[in-house]
Amino acid sequence: MNKVLITGAGTGFGHEAAMRLAVKGFHVTATVEIWAQVQTLKRQAAERGVTLHVEKLDVTNEGDRKKALGWDIEILVNNAGVLEGGSVLDIPGENMRNQFEVNVIGPLLLTQGIAKQMVKRGTGRIVWVSSREGLNTNPFTGIYSASKHAVEAIAETMSLELQEFGIEVATVNPGPFLTGFNDRGFETWKSWEDDPSERLFDYSKLAFPRAQFNPEPVYVTLTAVAAGEIDTYRNLEPKSMLEETKHLIEAPWNKKIKDGLGTRPASLQHSFEMKPETPMPE
């Protein structure tokens, strides 16, 4: 398998994975959401001395999704995504719907067509860039987390449904990494069409609640999973958060509904204390 499609390759994980897969000799179709990003990505690839086939592909656009069916894709990396930060009780409905359209529905509709092409060939690989938030939850990222929980359900089901056809499915689950993605998500409240006086929280005082890691481990893992060099289904980074993640998955089984009532959780308070773009100490 040589022909790779990576969505959301204009920035972050998808951008770097596209470059690295091209260096490895893959034929990479790197897609971006808007036309303005096309020439920028072409220039960046040229500066790094790699060859990318750059296309505009907004996963929520039916015409763009149909266009992708003509590219004979053998490896699909569903990386495109957005983060809508804010309380689940404050985020407007339009923003919720957009979160799911971009993170869940659009990528799944794209995958439906490409996966059926893979089935006809009897080979293929589908990589879902999920999140640690697809396994856990945190204050102010609940809608994003819900979308990634949906991705987890879709990917795991897809791995079962495509098994007999020889199609590989994997997930990559990044934790908090400093790419700008998390901090941008905590700025989206500025364009909400709502009544600010009705909000539970003052978002001008909040920031992404955790220090963030250098993204290099995700670049390495995502590239290797897409290339078929790693064969594990679920791939969480950083690996140092693996035990914490598993513990938090188990925690709701022991939680009592009155635990902590009337107090602010420490995980929520962190958003008031953290500064944007705080790196994890070396």
mmCIF file with all atom_site columns, C-alpha atoms in Angstrom, residues 112-236:
data_model
loop_
_atom_site.group_PDB
_atom_site.id
_atom_site.type_symbol
_atom_site.label_atom_id
_atom_site.label_alt_id
_atom_site.label_comp_id
_atom_site.label_asym_id
_atom_site.label_entity_id
_atom_site.label_seq_id
_atom_site.pdbx_PDB_ins_code
_atom_site.Cartn_x
_atom_site.Cartn_y
_atom_site.Cartn_z
_atom_site.occupancy
_atom_site.B_iso_or_equiv
_atom_site.pdbx_formal_charge
_atom_site.auth_seq_id
_atom_site.auth_comp_id
_atom_site.auth_asym_id
_atom_site.auth_atom_id
_atom_site.pdbx_PDB_model_num
ATOM 1   C CA . GLN A 1 112 ? -17.646 5.015   3.731  1.00 0.00 ? 112 GLN A CA 1
ATOM 2   C CA . GLY A 1 113 ? -16.766 5.621   0.099  1.00 0.00 ? 113 GLY A CA 1
ATOM 3   C CA . ILE A 1 114 ? -13.039 4.990   0.378  1.00 0.00 ? 114 ILE A CA 1
ATOM 4   C CA . ALA A 1 115 ? -13.469 1.882   2.564  1.00 0.00 ? 115 ALA A CA 1
ATOM 5   C CA . LYS A 1 116 ? -15.758 0.293   -0.028 1.00 0.00 ? 116 LYS A CA 1
ATOM 6   C CA . GLN A 1 117 ? -13.059 0.854   -2.634 1.00 0.00 ? 117 GLN A CA 1
ATOM 7   C CA . MET A 1 118 ? -10.616 -0.872  -0.296 1.00 0.00 ? 118 MET A CA 1
ATOM 8   C CA . VAL A 1 119 ? -12.997 -3.796  0.100  1.00 0.00 ? 119 VAL A CA 1
ATOM 9   C CA . LYS A 1 120 ? -13.070 -4.275  -3.669 1.00 0.00 ? 120 LYS A CA 1
ATOM 10  C CA . ARG A 1 121 ? -9.265  -4.398  -3.713 1.00 0.00 ? 121 ARG A CA 1
ATOM 11  C CA . GLY A 1 122 ? -9.095  -6.677  -0.678 1.00 0.00 ? 122 GLY A CA 1
ATOM 12  C CA . THR A 1 123 ? -6.605  -4.447  1.119  1.00 0.00 ? 123 THR A CA 1
ATOM 13  C CA . GLY A 1 124 ? -6.455  -1.109  2.878  1.00 0.00 ? 124 GLY A CA 1
ATOM 14  C CA . ARG A 1 125 ? -5.655  0.721   6.105  1.00 0.00 ? 125 ARG A CA 1
ATOM 15  C CA . ILE A 1 126 ? -7.795  3.275   7.947  1.00 0.00 ? 126 ILE A CA 1
ATOM 16  C CA . VAL A 1 127 ? -6.283  5.337   10.750 1.00 0.00 ? 127 VAL A CA 1
ATOM 17  C CA . TRP A 1 128 ? -8.537  7.444   12.965 1.00 0.00 ? 128 TRP A CA 1
ATOM 18  C CA . VAL A 1 129 ? -6.817  10.266  14.828 1.00 0.00 ? 129 VAL A CA 1
ATOM 19  C CA . SER A 1 130 ? -8.940  10.183  17.945 1.00 0.00 ? 130 SER A CA 1
ATOM 20  C CA . SER A 1 131 ? -7.802  11.622  21.261 1.00 0.00 ? 131 SER A CA 1
ATOM 21  C CA . ARG A 1 132 ? -7.145  10.771  24.855 1.00 0.00 ? 132 ARG A CA 1
ATOM 22  C CA . GLU A 1 133 ? -10.412 12.681  25.264 1.00 0.00 ? 133 GLU A CA 1
ATOM 23  C CA . GLY A 1 134 ? -12.087 9.838   23.412 1.00 0.00 ? 134 GLY A CA 1
ATOM 24  C CA . LEU A 1 135 ? -11.282 7.683   26.441 1.00 0.00 ? 135 LEU A CA 1
ATOM 25  C CA . ASN A 1 136 ? -11.562 10.227  29.288 1.00 0.00 ? 136 ASN A CA 1
ATOM 26  C CA . THR A 1 137 ? -13.351 13.538  29.919 1.00 0.00 ? 137 THR A CA 1
ATOM 27  C CA . ASN A 1 138 ? -12.337 16.946  31.266 1.00 0.00 ? 138 ASN A CA 1
ATOM 28  C CA . PRO A 1 139 ? -14.204 20.161  32.110 1.00 0.00 ? 139 PRO A CA 1
ATOM 29  C CA . PHE A 1 140 ? -14.659 22.552  29.160 1.00 0.00 ? 140 PHE A CA 1
ATOM 30  C CA . THR A 1 141 ? -13.810 19.946  26.519 1.00 0.00 ? 141 THR A CA 1
ATOM 31  C CA . GLY A 1 142 ? -16.955 17.859  26.930 1.00 0.00 ? 142 GLY A CA 1
ATOM 32  C CA . ILE A 1 143 ? -18.438 18.361  23.457 1.00 0.00 ? 143 ILE A CA 1
ATOM 33  C CA . TYR A 1 144 ? -15.084 17.677  21.822 1.00 0.00 ? 144 TYR A CA 1
ATOM 34  C CA . SER A 1 145 ? -14.692 14.640  24.064 1.00 0.00 ? 145 SER A CA 1
ATOM 35  C CA . ALA A 1 146 ? -18.169 13.445  23.092 1.00 0.00 ? 146 ALA A CA 1
ATOM 36  C CA . SER A 1 147 ? -17.219 13.662  19.425 1.00 0.00 ? 147 SER A CA 1
ATOM 37  C CA . LYS A 1 148 ? -14.054 11.662  20.057 1.00 0.00 ? 148 LYS A CA 1
ATOM 38  C CA . HIS A 1 149 ? -15.956 9.068   22.095 1.00 0.00 ? 149 HIS A CA 1
ATOM 39  C CA . ALA A 1 150 ? -18.122 8.727   18.985 1.00 0.00 ? 150 ALA A CA 1
ATOM 40  C CA . VAL A 1 151 ? -14.996 8.285   16.863 1.00 0.00 ? 151 VAL A CA 1
ATOM 41  C CA . GLU A 1 152 ? -13.833 5.538   19.226 1.00 0.00 ? 152 GLU A CA 1
ATOM 42  C CA . ALA A 1 153 ? -17.138 3.692   18.846 1.00 0.00 ? 153 ALA A CA 1
ATOM 43  C CA . ILE A 1 154 ? -17.079 4.059   15.066 1.00 0.00 ? 154 ILE A CA 1
ATOM 44  C CA . ALA A 1 155 ? -13.474 2.942   14.696 1.00 0.00 ? 155 ALA A CA 1
ATOM 45  C CA . GLU A 1 156 ? -13.854 -0.091  16.940 1.00 0.00 ? 156 GLU A CA 1
ATOM 46  C CA . THR A 1 157 ? -17.042 -1.145  15.180 1.00 0.00 ? 157 THR A CA 1
ATOM 47  C CA . MET A 1 158 ? -15.431 -0.558  11.802 1.00 0.00 ? 158 MET A CA 1
ATOM 48  C CA . SER A 1 159 ? -12.495 -2.781  12.730 1.00 0.00 ? 159 SER A CA 1
ATOM 49  C CA . LEU A 1 160 ? -14.963 -5.628  13.335 1.00 0.00 ? 160 LEU A CA 1
ATOM 50  C CA . GLU A 1 161 ? -17.047 -4.992  10.240 1.00 0.00 ? 161 GLU A CA 1
ATOM 51  C CA . LEU A 1 162 ? -14.035 -4.743  7.909  1.00 0.00 ? 162 LEU A CA 1
ATOM 52  C CA . GLN A 1 163 ? -12.018 -7.596  9.387  1.00 0.00 ? 163 GLN A CA 1
ATOM 53  C CA . GLU A 1 164 ? -13.248 -10.251 6.946  1.00 0.00 ? 164 GLU A CA 1
ATOM 54  C CA . PHE A 1 165 ? -12.397 -7.983  4.005  1.00 0.00 ? 165 PHE A CA 1
ATOM 55  C CA . GLY A 1 166 ? -8.746  -7.594  4.983  1.00 0.00 ? 166 GLY A CA 1
ATOM 56  C CA . ILE A 1 167 ? -8.949  -3.909  5.917  1.00 0.00 ? 167 ILE A CA 1
ATOM 57  C CA . GLU A 1 168 ? -6.795  -2.729  8.831  1.00 0.00 ? 168 GLU A CA 1
ATOM 58  C CA . VAL A 1 169 ? -8.198  -0.152  11.284 1.00 0.00 ? 169 VAL A CA 1
ATOM 59  C CA . ALA A 1 170 ? -6.280  1.672   14.023 1.00 0.00 ? 170 ALA A CA 1
ATOM 60  C CA . THR A 1 171 ? -6.613  4.693   16.274 1.00 0.00 ? 171 THR A CA 1
ATOM 61  C CA . VAL A 1 172 ? -4.041  7.214   17.444 1.00 0.00 ? 172 VAL A CA 1
ATOM 62  C CA . ASN A 1 173 ? -4.955  8.921   20.719 1.00 0.00 ? 173 ASN A CA 1
ATOM 63  C CA . PRO A 1 174 ? -2.942  12.077  21.461 1.00 0.00 ? 174 PRO A CA 1
ATOM 64  C CA . GLY A 1 175 ? -3.070  13.637  24.891 1.00 0.00 ? 175 GLY A CA 1
ATOM 65  C CA . PRO A 1 176 ? -2.288  17.337  25.486 1.00 0.00 ? 176 PRO A CA 1
ATOM 66  C CA . PHE A 1 177 ? 0.315   18.399  22.931 1.00 0.00 ? 177 PHE A CA 1
ATOM 67  C CA . LEU A 1 178 ? 1.472   21.901  22.148 1.00 0.00 ? 178 LEU A CA 1
ATOM 68  C CA . THR A 1 179 ? 0.500   22.407  18.491 1.00 0.00 ? 179 THR A CA 1
ATOM 69  C CA . GLY A 1 180 ? -1.832  25.393  18.962 1.00 0.00 ? 180 GLY A CA 1
ATOM 70  C CA . PHE A 1 181 ? -4.908  23.168  18.530 1.00 0.00 ? 181 PHE A CA 1
ATOM 71  C CA . ASN A 1 182 ? -5.909  23.097  22.202 1.00 0.00 ? 182 ASN A CA 1
ATOM 72  C CA . ASP A 1 183 ? -5.393  26.815  22.763 1.00 0.00 ? 183 ASP A CA 1
ATOM 73  C CA . ARG A 1 184 ? -7.361  27.734  19.619 1.00 0.00 ? 184 ARG A CA 1
ATOM 74  C CA . GLY A 1 185 ? -10.230 25.668  20.984 1.00 0.00 ? 185 GLY A CA 1
ATOM 75  C CA . PHE A 1 186 ? -10.381 27.898  24.058 1.00 0.00 ? 186 PHE A CA 1
ATOM 76  C CA . GLU A 1 187 ? -10.841 30.995  21.870 1.00 0.00 ? 187 GLU A CA 1
ATOM 77  C CA . THR A 1 188 ? -13.953 29.860  19.973 1.00 0.00 ? 188 THR A CA 1
ATOM 78  C CA . TRP A 1 189 ? -16.321 31.361  22.566 1.00 0.00 ? 189 TRP A CA 1
ATOM 79  C CA . LYS A 1 190 ? -15.524 34.782  21.081 1.00 0.00 ? 190 LYS A CA 1
ATOM 80  C CA . SER A 1 191 ? -17.724 34.022  18.066 1.00 0.00 ? 191 SER A CA 1
ATOM 81  C CA . TRP A 1 192 ? -20.632 32.347  19.856 1.00 0.00 ? 192 TRP A CA 1
ATOM 82  C CA . GLU A 1 193 ? -24.049 33.734  18.959 1.00 0.00 ? 193 GLU A CA 1
ATOM 83  C CA . ASP A 1 194 ? -25.583 33.624  22.418 1.00 0.00 ? 194 ASP A CA 1
ATOM 84  C CA . ASP A 1 195 ? -26.346 35.813  25.410 1.00 0.00 ? 195 ASP A CA 1
ATOM 85  C CA . PRO A 1 196 ? -23.085 36.087  27.397 1.00 0.00 ? 196 PRO A CA 1
ATOM 86  C CA . SER A 1 197 ? -25.003 37.023  30.536 1.00 0.00 ? 197 SER A CA 1
ATOM 87  C CA . GLU A 1 198 ? -26.546 33.539  30.565 1.00 0.00 ? 198 GLU A CA 1
ATOM 88  C CA . ARG A 1 199 ? -23.209 31.697  30.546 1.00 0.00 ? 199 ARG A CA 1
ATOM 89  C CA . LEU A 1 200 ? -22.171 29.757  33.622 1.00 0.00 ? 200 LEU A CA 1
ATOM 90  C CA . PHE A 1 201 ? -18.518 30.711  33.160 1.00 0.00 ? 201 PHE A CA 1
ATOM 91  C CA . ASP A 1 202 ? -16.487 33.735  32.078 1.00 0.00 ? 202 ASP A CA 1
ATOM 92  C CA . TYR A 1 203 ? -14.346 32.297  29.279 1.00 0.00 ? 203 TYR A CA 1
ATOM 93  C CA . SER A 1 204 ? -12.049 35.307  29.177 1.00 0.00 ? 204 SER A CA 1
ATOM 94  C CA . LYS A 1 205 ? -10.597 33.949  32.426 1.00 0.00 ? 205 LYS A CA 1
ATOM 95  C CA . LEU A 1 206 ? -10.097 30.354  31.250 1.00 0.00 ? 206 LEU A CA 1
ATOM 96  C CA . ALA A 1 207 ? -7.339  28.525  29.417 1.00 0.00 ? 207 ALA A CA 1
ATOM 97  C CA . PHE A 1 208 ? -6.654  24.941  28.358 1.00 0.00 ? 208 PHE A CA 1
ATOM 98  C CA . PRO A 1 209 ? -6.287  23.236  31.753 1.00 0.00 ? 209 PRO A CA 1
ATOM 99  C CA . ARG A 1 210 ? -3.062  21.260  31.321 1.00 0.00 ? 210 ARG A CA 1
ATOM 100 C CA . ALA A 1 211 ? 0.572   21.846  30.486 1.00 0.00 ? 211 ALA A CA 1
ATOM 101 C CA . GLN A 1 212 ? 1.247   20.482  27.019 1.00 0.00 ? 212 GLN A CA 1
ATOM 102 C CA . PHE A 1 213 ? 3.874   18.096  25.675 1.00 0.00 ? 213 PHE A CA 1
ATOM 103 C CA . ASN A 1 214 ? 6.236   18.475  22.743 1.00 0.00 ? 214 ASN A CA 1
ATOM 104 C CA . PRO A 1 215 ? 4.317   16.863  19.842 1.00 0.00 ? 215 PRO A CA 1
ATOM 105 C CA . GLU A 1 216 ? 7.241   14.806  18.500 1.00 0.00 ? 216 GLU A CA 1
ATOM 106 C CA . PRO A 1 217 ? 5.966   11.463  19.939 1.00 0.00 ? 217 PRO A CA 1
ATOM 107 C CA . VAL A 1 218 ? 2.669   11.864  18.060 1.00 0.00 ? 218 VAL A CA 1
ATOM 108 C CA . TYR A 1 219 ? 4.488   12.681  14.827 1.00 0.00 ? 219 TYR A CA 1
ATOM 109 C CA . VAL A 1 220 ? 6.500   9.492   15.173 1.00 0.00 ? 220 VAL A CA 1
ATOM 110 C CA . THR A 1 221 ? 3.592   7.256   16.173 1.00 0.00 ? 221 THR A CA 1
ATOM 111 C CA . LEU A 1 222 ? 1.076   8.595   13.650 1.00 0.00 ? 222 LEU A CA 1
ATOM 112 C CA . THR A 1 223 ? 3.588   8.252   10.824 1.00 0.00 ? 223 THR A CA 1
ATOM 113 C CA . ALA A 1 224 ? 4.469   4.699   11.877 1.00 0.00 ? 224 ALA A CA 1
ATOM 114 C CA . VAL A 1 225 ? 0.836   3.586   12.273 1.00 0.00 ? 225 VAL A CA 1
ATOM 115 C CA . ALA A 1 226 ? -0.068  4.990   8.852  1.00 0.00 ? 226 ALA A CA 1
ATOM 116 C CA . ALA A 1 227 ? 2.984   3.323   7.321  1.00 0.00 ? 227 ALA A CA 1
ATOM 117 C CA . GLY A 1 228 ? 2.081   -0.046  8.845  1.00 0.00 ? 228 GLY A CA 1
ATOM 118 C CA . GLU A 1 229 ? 5.180   -0.132  11.042 1.00 0.00 ? 229 GLU A CA 1
ATOM 119 C CA . ILE A 1 230 ? 3.093   -0.339  14.242 1.00 0.00 ? 230 ILE A CA 1
ATOM 120 C CA . ASP A 1 231 ? 0.361   -2.963  14.402 1.00 0.00 ? 231 ASP A CA 1
ATOM 121 C CA . THR A 1 232 ? -1.431  -2.123  17.666 1.00 0.00 ? 232 THR A CA 1
ATOM 122 C CA . TYR A 1 233 ? -5.061  -1.051  17.317 1.00 0.00 ? 233 TYR A CA 1
ATOM 123 C CA . ARG A 1 234 ? -5.017  1.736   19.937 1.00 0.00 ? 234 ARG A CA 1
ATOM 124 C CA . ASN A 1 235 ? -1.971  3.993   20.166 1.00 0.00 ? 235 ASN A CA 1
ATOM 125 C CA . LEU A 1 236 ? -1.955  6.553   22.977 1.00 0.00 ? 236 LEU A CA 1
#
